Tab-separated table of C-alpha atoms in Angstrom:
chain	number	residue	atom	x	y	z
Y	21	UNK	CA	118.152	122.715	78.641
Y	22	UNK	CA	118.346	126.535	78.477
Y	23	UNK	CA	120.519	128.255	75.896
Y	24	UNK	CA	122.824	129.540	78.651
Y	25	UNK	CA	123.399	126.031	79.944
Y	26	UNK	CA	123.967	124.701	76.439
Y	27	UNK	CA	126.581	127.391	75.874
Y	28	UNK	CA	128.194	126.626	79.245
Y	29	UNK	CA	128.396	122.929	78.500
Y	30	UNK	CA	129.740	123.542	75.015
Y	31	UNK	CA	132.499	125.807	76.312
Y	32	UNK	CA	133.510	123.994	79.516
Y	33	UNK	CA	132.342	120.410	79.065
Y	34	UNK	CA	130.004	118.276	81.164
Y	35	UNK	CA	132.740	117.437	83.707
Y	36	UNK	CA	133.205	121.038	84.803
Y	37	UNK	CA	129.668	122.386	84.466
Y	38	UNK	CA	126.622	120.804	86.116
Y	39	UNK	CA	122.996	121.841	86.235
Y	40	UNK	CA	121.088	118.724	87.286
Y	41	UNK	CA	118.714	119.305	90.194
Y	42	UNK	CA	120.697	117.216	92.691
Y	43	UNK	CA	123.925	119.164	92.103
Y	44	UNK	CA	122.101	122.500	92.105
Y	45	UNK	CA	120.606	121.734	95.512
Y	46	UNK	CA	123.833	120.383	97.002
Y	47	UNK	CA	126.128	123.181	95.834
Y	48	UNK	CA	123.637	126.021	95.592
Y	49	UNK	CA	123.367	126.731	99.313
Y	50	UNK	CA	125.260	126.691	102.586
Y	51	UNK	CA	124.191	125.294	105.977
Y	52	UNK	CA	121.710	128.119	106.547
Y	53	UNK	CA	118.408	126.873	105.153
Y	54	UNK	CA	116.356	130.040	105.606
Y	55	UNK	CA	117.049	131.225	102.049
Y	56	UNK	CA	115.721	129.467	98.948
Y	57	UNK	CA	118.601	128.709	96.529
Y	58	UNK	CA	118.288	129.588	92.843
Y	59	UNK	CA	121.572	128.881	90.984
Y	60	UNK	CA	121.930	128.816	87.199
Y	61	UNK	CA	124.630	126.134	87.215
Y	62	UNK	CA	127.546	124.813	89.244
Y	63	UNK	CA	131.060	125.234	87.851
Y	64	UNK	CA	134.016	123.124	89.026
Y	65	UNK	CA	137.243	124.828	87.870
Y	66	UNK	CA	140.464	122.829	87.861
Y	67	UNK	CA	142.894	125.654	87.078
Y	68	UNK	CA	143.212	129.398	87.553
Y	69	UNK	CA	142.587	129.759	83.822
Y	70	UNK	CA	139.206	128.056	84.257
Y	71	UNK	CA	138.206	130.766	86.733
Y	72	UNK	CA	139.368	133.478	84.363
Y	73	UNK	CA	137.360	131.911	81.546
Y	74	UNK	CA	134.150	131.718	83.611
Y	75	UNK	CA	134.620	135.376	84.574
Y	76	UNK	CA	134.923	136.397	80.905
Y	77	UNK	CA	131.924	134.229	79.999
Y	78	UNK	CA	129.782	135.730	82.764
Y	79	UNK	CA	130.727	139.280	81.797
Y	80	UNK	CA	129.907	138.641	78.156
Y	81	UNK	CA	126.355	137.445	78.772
Y	82	UNK	CA	125.570	139.373	81.966
Y	83	UNK	CA	125.580	136.536	84.510
Y	84	UNK	CA	126.667	136.638	88.156
Y	85	UNK	CA	129.228	134.398	89.861
Y	86	UNK	CA	129.300	133.109	93.425
Y	87	UNK	CA	132.549	131.772	94.960
Y	88	UNK	CA	131.898	128.609	96.964
Y	89	UNK	CA	133.960	126.461	99.326
Y	90	UNK	CA	132.735	123.858	101.795
Y	91	UNK	CA	129.426	125.734	102.229
Y	92	UNK	CA	129.562	125.312	106.021
Y	93	UNK	CA	128.566	128.913	106.724
Y	94	UNK	CA	125.431	129.873	108.617
Y	95	UNK	CA	124.758	133.265	107.058
Y	96	UNK	CA	123.664	132.402	103.511
Y	97	UNK	CA	126.856	133.789	101.977
Y	98	UNK	CA	127.273	130.714	99.759
Y	99	UNK	CA	123.602	130.489	98.789
Y	100	UNK	CA	122.792	131.481	95.201
Y	101	UNK	CA	119.689	133.668	94.990
Y	102	UNK	CA	119.764	135.306	91.570
Y	103	UNK	CA	120.721	132.717	88.978
Y	104	UNK	CA	124.428	132.868	89.694
Y	105	UNK	CA	126.905	130.347	88.399
Y	106	UNK	CA	128.230	128.882	91.627
Y	107	UNK	CA	132.006	128.448	91.318
Y	108	UNK	CA	132.952	125.532	93.560
Y	109	UNK	CA	136.640	125.465	94.462
Y	110	UNK	CA	136.658	121.801	95.524
Y	111	UNK	CA	138.951	120.629	92.676
Y	112	UNK	CA	141.558	123.290	93.409
Y	113	UNK	CA	143.000	121.312	96.301
Y	114	UNK	CA	146.788	121.179	95.976
Y	115	UNK	CA	148.768	121.548	99.198
Y	116	UNK	CA	152.511	121.600	99.845
Y	117	UNK	CA	155.178	122.913	102.167
Y	118	UNK	CA	157.112	126.004	101.135
Y	119	UNK	CA	160.686	124.751	100.765
Y	120	UNK	CA	162.954	125.654	103.654
Y	121	UNK	CA	160.132	126.953	105.843
Y	122	UNK	CA	157.321	125.907	108.179
Y	123	UNK	CA	154.719	127.397	105.873
Y	124	UNK	CA	151.938	125.542	104.097
Y	125	UNK	CA	150.664	126.676	100.724
Y	126	UNK	CA	147.070	125.572	100.171
Y	127	UNK	CA	144.788	126.079	97.222
Y	128	UNK	CA	141.353	127.379	98.136
Y	129	UNK	CA	139.649	123.976	97.875
Y	130	UNK	CA	141.846	122.207	100.433
Y	131	UNK	CA	139.752	120.792	103.283
Y	132	UNK	CA	140.741	122.477	106.552
Y	133	UNK	CA	141.316	119.180	108.365
Y	134	UNK	CA	143.660	118.046	105.573
Y	135	UNK	CA	145.871	121.084	106.131
Y	136	UNK	CA	145.790	120.618	109.908
Y	137	UNK	CA	146.746	116.945	109.555
Y	138	UNK	CA	149.604	117.761	107.195
Y	139	UNK	CA	150.962	120.231	109.756
Y	140	UNK	CA	150.630	117.639	112.510
Y	141	UNK	CA	152.743	115.156	110.531
Y	142	UNK	CA	155.652	117.546	111.089
Y	143	UNK	CA	154.712	118.205	114.743
Y	144	UNK	CA	153.332	121.587	113.753
Y	145	UNK	CA	149.979	123.265	114.412
Y	146	UNK	CA	147.645	125.119	112.073
Y	147	UNK	CA	145.316	126.517	114.762
Y	148	UNK	CA	142.140	126.933	112.716
Y	149	UNK	CA	139.776	124.977	114.921
Y	150	UNK	CA	135.986	124.784	114.775
Y	151	UNK	CA	133.275	122.167	114.414
Y	152	UNK	CA	133.242	122.090	110.593
Y	153	UNK	CA	136.969	121.615	109.868
Y	154	UNK	CA	136.254	118.227	108.278
Y	155	UNK	CA	134.033	119.943	105.671
Y	156	UNK	CA	135.118	123.562	105.392
Y	157	UNK	CA	137.715	124.686	102.873
Y	158	UNK	CA	140.722	126.953	103.209
Y	159	UNK	CA	139.370	129.633	100.867
Y	160	UNK	CA	136.180	129.876	102.892
Y	161	UNK	CA	138.128	130.050	106.158
Y	162	UNK	CA	140.008	133.073	104.870
Y	163	UNK	CA	136.993	134.670	103.169
Y	164	UNK	CA	135.098	134.606	106.480
Y	165	UNK	CA	138.159	135.084	108.714
Y	166	UNK	CA	137.036	132.037	110.684
Y	167	UNK	CA	137.957	132.076	114.362
Y	168	UNK	CA	136.707	129.177	116.458
Y	169	UNK	CA	137.851	127.565	119.676
Y	170	UNK	CA	141.558	128.445	119.471
Y	171	UNK	CA	141.009	132.195	119.048
Y	172	UNK	CA	141.992	133.045	122.623
Y	173	UNK	CA	145.356	131.356	122.160
Y	174	UNK	CA	146.170	131.924	118.492
Y	175	UNK	CA	143.757	134.492	117.080
Y	176	UNK	CA	141.592	134.147	113.963
Y	177	UNK	CA	142.565	132.830	110.535
Y	178	UNK	CA	144.076	136.139	109.410
Y	179	UNK	CA	146.777	135.854	112.080
Y	180	UNK	CA	148.228	132.848	110.242
Y	181	UNK	CA	148.031	134.086	106.631
Y	182	UNK	CA	151.351	135.177	105.152
Y	183	UNK	CA	150.565	135.378	101.425
Y	184	UNK	CA	147.726	134.685	99.036
Y	185	UNK	CA	146.873	134.772	95.364
Y	186	UNK	CA	143.535	136.179	94.235
Y	187	UNK	CA	141.695	136.497	90.945
Y	188	UNK	CA	140.026	139.864	90.552
Y	189	UNK	CA	136.616	140.419	88.905
Y	190	UNK	CA	138.408	141.492	85.711
Y	191	UNK	CA	140.174	138.108	85.565
Y	192	UNK	CA	143.557	139.410	86.652
Y	193	UNK	CA	145.637	137.042	88.829
Y	194	UNK	CA	147.175	139.051	91.675
Y	195	UNK	CA	149.639	137.899	94.357
Y	196	UNK	CA	149.232	139.623	97.718
Y	197	UNK	CA	151.243	139.585	100.921
Y	198	UNK	CA	154.692	140.330	102.211
Y	199	UNK	CA	157.767	140.133	100.032
Y	200	UNK	CA	159.974	140.246	103.128
Y	201	UNK	CA	159.435	140.171	106.889
Y	202	UNK	CA	159.599	143.959	107.003
Y	203	UNK	CA	157.587	145.478	104.163
Y	204	UNK	CA	156.265	149.025	104.457
Y	205	UNK	CA	155.213	149.297	100.809
Y	206	UNK	CA	151.742	150.629	101.444
Y	207	UNK	CA	148.743	148.943	103.125
Y	208	UNK	CA	148.459	145.167	103.360
Y	209	UNK	CA	145.874	144.453	100.656
Y	210	UNK	CA	145.413	140.856	101.824
Y	211	UNK	CA	143.241	142.367	104.548
Y	212	UNK	CA	140.762	143.383	101.858
Y	213	UNK	CA	140.098	139.733	101.014
Y	214	UNK	CA	140.259	138.316	104.536
Y	215	UNK	CA	136.685	138.396	105.804
Y	216	UNK	CA	135.394	139.714	102.467
Y	217	UNK	CA	133.067	136.712	101.900
Y	218	UNK	CA	134.039	136.694	98.237
Y	219	UNK	CA	132.687	140.097	97.209
Y	220	UNK	CA	136.026	141.339	95.827
Y	221	UNK	CA	137.050	138.247	93.864
Y	222	UNK	CA	138.285	134.678	94.133
Y	223	UNK	CA	140.895	133.484	96.599
Y	224	UNK	CA	143.055	131.070	94.610
Y	225	UNK	CA	145.632	129.983	97.191
Y	226	UNK	CA	146.842	130.887	100.678
Y	227	UNK	CA	150.181	130.459	102.443
Y	228	UNK	CA	149.906	129.833	106.187
Y	229	UNK	CA	152.368	130.022	109.018
Y	230	UNK	CA	152.352	126.916	111.235
Y	231	UNK	CA	153.541	126.677	114.820
Y	232	UNK	CA	155.433	124.095	116.897
Y	233	UNK	CA	153.355	121.723	118.966
Y	234	UNK	CA	153.592	122.609	122.670
Y	235	UNK	CA	155.623	120.250	124.839
Y	236	UNK	CA	152.941	120.005	127.517
Y	237	UNK	CA	149.153	119.993	127.253
Y	238	UNK	CA	146.355	119.522	129.764
Y	239	UNK	CA	142.591	119.902	129.712
Y	240	UNK	CA	140.423	120.525	132.748
Y	241	UNK	CA	136.666	120.489	133.194
Y	242	UNK	CA	134.938	122.897	135.563
Y	243	UNK	CA	131.358	122.498	136.747
Y	244	UNK	CA	129.684	125.559	138.216
Y	245	UNK	CA	126.275	127.135	138.757
Y	246	UNK	CA	127.744	130.605	138.297
Y	247	UNK	CA	130.581	131.912	136.179
Y	248	UNK	CA	131.799	134.344	138.844
Y	249	UNK	CA	134.643	132.112	140.001
Y	250	UNK	CA	135.702	131.412	136.433
Y	251	UNK	CA	135.897	135.133	135.685
Y	252	UNK	CA	138.520	135.400	138.436
Y	253	UNK	CA	140.647	132.980	136.421
Y	254	UNK	CA	140.207	134.442	132.930
Y	255	UNK	CA	140.002	138.165	133.670
Y	256	UNK	CA	143.743	138.505	133.012
Y	257	UNK	CA	145.251	137.250	129.735
Y	258	UNK	CA	147.186	133.988	129.965
Y	259	UNK	CA	149.698	132.738	127.441
Y	260	UNK	CA	149.005	129.091	128.262
Y	261	UNK	CA	145.218	129.021	127.699
Y	262	UNK	CA	144.448	127.942	124.132
Y	263	UNK	CA	140.670	127.426	124.469
Y	264	UNK	CA	137.816	127.918	126.927
Y	265	UNK	CA	134.553	126.279	125.857
Y	266	UNK	CA	131.292	126.223	127.761
Y	267	UNK	CA	127.937	124.459	127.577
Y	268	UNK	CA	124.913	125.754	129.468
Y	269	UNK	CA	122.374	123.541	131.233
Y	270	UNK	CA	120.050	123.017	128.263
Y	271	UNK	CA	122.979	122.223	125.972
Y	272	UNK	CA	124.283	119.595	128.380
Y	273	UNK	CA	120.850	118.006	128.752
Y	274	UNK	CA	120.367	117.895	124.991
Y	275	UNK	CA	123.616	115.985	124.578
Y	276	UNK	CA	123.510	113.547	127.499
Y	277	UNK	CA	120.240	113.912	129.450
Y	278	UNK	CA	122.202	114.844	132.546
Y	279	UNK	CA	124.023	117.880	133.877
Y	280	UNK	CA	125.978	118.114	137.145
Y	281	UNK	CA	125.739	121.922	137.136
Y	282	UNK	CA	124.414	124.903	135.196
Y	283	UNK	CA	127.676	125.280	133.269
Y	284	UNK	CA	130.208	122.781	132.014
Y	285	UNK	CA	133.479	124.490	131.052
Y	286	UNK	CA	136.558	123.024	129.396
Y	287	UNK	CA	139.879	124.872	129.625
Y	288	UNK	CA	142.672	123.712	127.347
Y	289	UNK	CA	146.233	124.501	128.408
Y	290	UNK	CA	149.364	124.423	126.240
Y	291	UNK	CA	152.894	125.397	127.185
Y	292	UNK	CA	156.544	124.493	126.802
Y	293	UNK	CA	156.803	124.891	130.572
Y	294	UNK	CA	155.310	122.164	132.748
Y	295	UNK	CA	155.746	124.435	135.788
Y	296	UNK	CA	153.483	127.095	134.226
Y	297	UNK	CA	150.697	124.575	133.772
Y	298	UNK	CA	151.127	123.234	137.320
Y	299	UNK	CA	150.976	126.751	138.759
Y	300	UNK	CA	147.814	127.516	136.763
Y	301	UNK	CA	146.147	124.301	137.936
Y	302	UNK	CA	146.899	125.083	141.588
Y	303	UNK	CA	145.400	128.544	141.140
Y	304	UNK	CA	142.230	127.101	139.597
Y	305	UNK	CA	141.748	124.581	142.414
Y	306	UNK	CA	141.927	127.419	144.950
Y	307	UNK	CA	139.241	129.434	143.143
Y	308	UNK	CA	136.820	126.784	141.837
Y	309	UNK	CA	135.494	123.867	143.902
Y	310	UNK	CA	134.559	121.393	141.159
Y	311	UNK	CA	137.576	120.857	138.893
Y	312	UNK	CA	138.541	117.664	137.062
Y	313	UNK	CA	141.711	116.918	135.130
Y	314	UNK	CA	140.727	115.154	131.902
Y	315	UNK	CA	142.558	112.378	130.127
Y	316	UNK	CA	142.823	112.327	126.333
Y	317	UNK	CA	139.722	110.174	125.901
Y	318	UNK	CA	137.598	112.469	128.077
Y	319	UNK	CA	138.887	115.546	126.263
Y	320	UNK	CA	138.086	113.979	122.897
Y	321	UNK	CA	134.585	113.117	124.134
Y	322	UNK	CA	133.950	116.712	125.183
Y	323	UNK	CA	134.971	118.088	121.772
Y	324	UNK	CA	132.858	115.476	120.000
Y	325	UNK	CA	129.840	116.584	122.046
Y	326	UNK	CA	130.624	120.226	121.368
Y	327	UNK	CA	130.834	119.594	117.613
Y	328	UNK	CA	127.568	117.647	117.621
Y	329	UNK	CA	125.633	120.382	119.417
Y	330	UNK	CA	125.154	122.864	116.525
Y	331	UNK	CA	124.137	120.002	114.238
Y	332	UNK	CA	121.459	118.838	116.665
Y	333	UNK	CA	120.148	122.351	117.139
Y	334	UNK	CA	119.981	122.907	113.388
Y	335	UNK	CA	117.926	119.738	113.033
Y	336	UNK	CA	115.578	121.074	115.724
Y	337	UNK	CA	115.034	124.306	113.799
Y	338	UNK	CA	116.816	126.619	116.224
Y	339	UNK	CA	117.224	130.284	115.359
Y	340	UNK	CA	120.984	130.780	115.574
Y	341	UNK	CA	122.803	133.853	116.781
Y	342	UNK	CA	126.554	134.443	116.775
Y	343	UNK	CA	127.349	137.174	119.303
Y	344	UNK	CA	130.406	138.529	121.018
Y	345	UNK	CA	130.187	140.517	124.251
Y	346	UNK	CA	132.756	141.421	126.873
Y	347	UNK	CA	133.942	138.074	128.220
Y	348	UNK	CA	133.237	139.105	131.819
Y	349	UNK	CA	129.636	139.998	130.928
Y	350	UNK	CA	128.630	136.757	129.230
Y	351	UNK	CA	126.520	135.404	132.096
Y	352	UNK	CA	124.790	138.719	132.640
Y	353	UNK	CA	123.986	138.893	128.923
Y	354	UNK	CA	122.615	135.331	128.836
Y	355	UNK	CA	120.455	136.022	131.900
Y	356	UNK	CA	119.109	139.191	130.294
Y	357	UNK	CA	118.057	137.279	127.174
Y	358	UNK	CA	116.414	134.558	129.244
Y	359	UNK	CA	114.398	137.114	131.233
Y	360	UNK	CA	113.093	138.852	128.094
Y	361	UNK	CA	112.294	135.903	125.827
Y	362	UNK	CA	109.130	133.869	126.398
Y	363	UNK	CA	107.625	130.707	124.916
Y	364	UNK	CA	111.001	129.470	123.795
Y	365	UNK	CA	113.846	127.182	124.812
Y	366	UNK	CA	117.276	128.780	124.938
Y	367	UNK	CA	120.647	127.091	124.420
Y	368	UNK	CA	123.978	128.840	124.994
Y	369	UNK	CA	127.435	127.490	124.237
Y	370	UNK	CA	130.656	128.740	122.727
Y	371	UNK	CA	134.020	130.337	123.317
Y	372	UNK	CA	133.951	131.797	126.809
Y	373	UNK	CA	137.519	133.062	126.700
Y	374	UNK	CA	136.655	135.736	124.130
Y	375	UNK	CA	132.964	136.247	124.926
Y	376	UNK	CA	131.740	134.565	121.745
Y	377	UNK	CA	128.314	133.130	122.594
Y	378	UNK	CA	126.456	130.873	120.181
Y	379	UNK	CA	122.921	131.623	121.289
Y	380	UNK	CA	120.301	129.243	119.883
Y	381	UNK	CA	116.581	129.749	120.467
Y	382	UNK	CA	113.810	127.317	119.642
Y	383	UNK	CA	110.593	129.332	119.566
Y	384	UNK	CA	107.199	127.719	120.022
Y	385	UNK	CA	106.144	129.963	117.141
Y	386	UNK	CA	108.463	132.007	114.944
Y	387	UNK	CA	108.547	135.461	116.480
Y	388	UNK	CA	110.386	138.262	114.678
Y	389	UNK	CA	109.546	140.684	117.476
Y	390	UNK	CA	111.409	138.580	120.018
Y	391	UNK	CA	114.350	138.227	117.652
Y	392	UNK	CA	114.490	142.034	117.558
Y	393	UNK	CA	114.447	142.074	121.364
Y	394	UNK	CA	117.537	139.840	121.396
Y	395	UNK	CA	119.408	142.269	119.143
Y	396	UNK	CA	118.342	145.228	121.306
Y	397	UNK	CA	119.778	143.472	124.355
Y	398	UNK	CA	123.004	142.886	122.436
Y	399	UNK	CA	123.197	146.595	121.590
Y	400	UNK	CA	122.836	147.488	125.258
Y	401	UNK	CA	125.906	145.344	125.974
Y	402	UNK	CA	127.898	146.940	123.140
Y	403	UNK	CA	128.346	143.547	121.473
Y	404	UNK	CA	128.999	142.344	117.945
Y	405	UNK	CA	126.096	140.718	116.057
Y	406	UNK	CA	128.446	138.521	114.015
Y	407	UNK	CA	131.454	137.250	115.919
Y	408	UNK	CA	132.679	134.644	113.430
Y	409	UNK	CA	129.954	133.536	111.007
Y	410	UNK	CA	130.052	136.595	108.773
Y	411	UNK	CA	127.248	138.685	107.261
Y	412	UNK	CA	126.322	136.801	104.092
Y	413	UNK	CA	122.815	137.455	102.837
Y	414	UNK	CA	121.137	136.646	106.118
Y	415	UNK	CA	122.485	139.498	108.252
Y	416	UNK	CA	122.599	142.428	105.823
Y	417	UNK	CA	120.158	144.278	108.055
Y	418	UNK	CA	122.786	144.834	110.726
Y	419	UNK	CA	124.394	147.583	108.654
Y	420	UNK	CA	121.444	149.849	109.437
Y	421	UNK	CA	120.314	148.245	112.692
Y	422	UNK	CA	123.680	148.836	114.352
Y	423	UNK	CA	124.654	152.494	113.796
Y	424	UNK	CA	128.398	151.877	114.141
Y	425	UNK	CA	128.343	149.809	110.918
Y	426	UNK	CA	126.705	152.387	108.618
Y	427	UNK	CA	129.937	154.127	107.631
Y	428	UNK	CA	131.634	150.782	107.153
Y	429	UNK	CA	128.940	149.818	104.648
Y	430	UNK	CA	129.461	153.029	102.675
Y	431	UNK	CA	133.187	152.390	102.410
Y	432	UNK	CA	132.609	148.762	101.421
Y	433	UNK	CA	130.208	149.885	98.688
Y	434	UNK	CA	132.836	152.291	97.333
Y	435	UNK	CA	135.471	149.551	97.300
Y	436	UNK	CA	133.081	147.086	95.678
Y	437	UNK	CA	132.235	149.472	92.833
Y	438	UNK	CA	135.906	150.200	92.265
Y	439	UNK	CA	137.052	146.567	92.196
Y	440	UNK	CA	133.934	145.009	90.665
Y	441	UNK	CA	132.206	147.754	88.630
Y	442	UNK	CA	129.975	145.243	86.840
Y	443	UNK	CA	128.994	143.735	90.225
Y	444	UNK	CA	129.207	140.177	88.945
Y	445	UNK	CA	130.904	138.564	91.975
Y	446	UNK	CA	128.884	137.408	95.000
Y	447	UNK	CA	125.707	139.450	94.427
Y	448	UNK	CA	123.659	140.317	97.510
Y	449	UNK	CA	126.415	139.267	99.913
Y	450	UNK	CA	126.750	142.309	102.231
Y	451	UNK	CA	124.848	144.488	99.760
Y	452	UNK	CA	121.379	144.728	98.206
Y	453	UNK	CA	122.727	144.872	94.604
């Protein structure tokens, strides 16, 4: 045992600090396996004071710290690469309703599905919805501003955050958020931590707004060989569409060995007006020939398939991209990639309503040149190279590859040095420090 680990164990005890190989592997990396993890130890705080103490310890001996949640990210943001102490928030998992409100206060280690289920018990919705909700944690959702399938209807995680408590790199516990509904007391500093991927400190707890369950819900499945007809439906915003998911031909075949058409599309409708849903359905039937109204079992089956897809592709060694283009240009973009990539199998699926395409490519041989071609095509469409999976350590190159992000990086570096002058929190996430 190294001296550092002996000192850690002496100070925090063997329950809170672990450095056996099994724990280091499990907690030292996220779902992206392209980066070799190298953590010093894994720390499991049980109180805010524990986090403060590990910050003071790390500062004293010159160690780095890495905030960690459910580790479901795909960008290497929760992978330790320079002997960090990984600070797992899993034991900070208290959750309760704010008295006299419809707001849920969750500590950072609360599993996303737990919070969603607690809202559902009161016929409320917490619309953070993606394939890893059974594993991801609230702190990670906020730190990456997770979006997912319900973005078109409810927006990303930040739309639901009302208050939070953070612990700064100097150990200071700081509440952030609105004191009242109208609060013009300077900029909203919560925004600094939403999507920050942990570089500015630890998210301790978050208070979310929840929403009433809609009175009426329907799901329909569209099968089409072109998305042209679908674009006629989604080109104008609709307040009753909560999700539009699509699977391309290869994705369908991977899941069930059969595909009735090139695209399978699910549209989820929610409204307090049954007439609105009926009107929408009539409009769809007039514009698209192959439309099926799904029952609850069929809808559940579709989402189960959709959640299984990224897992299967990961097991197959797919190179994963997380792009967003104009929603009416998605098919054109996918066709452009297919025409320019050779010796590879391409899978497209994702959130069609907001143009968020999860492009997965299985190359016969790893080809960095073709990966660069994909990004050049994305640039030509004016798209985002990271729609919802963040930057982490994997995508740091986009700051210089995409010119519009260069100034953003400079400002982030200035903020980082101001808030974390010793640069002990989340090293090499976003930056090369």
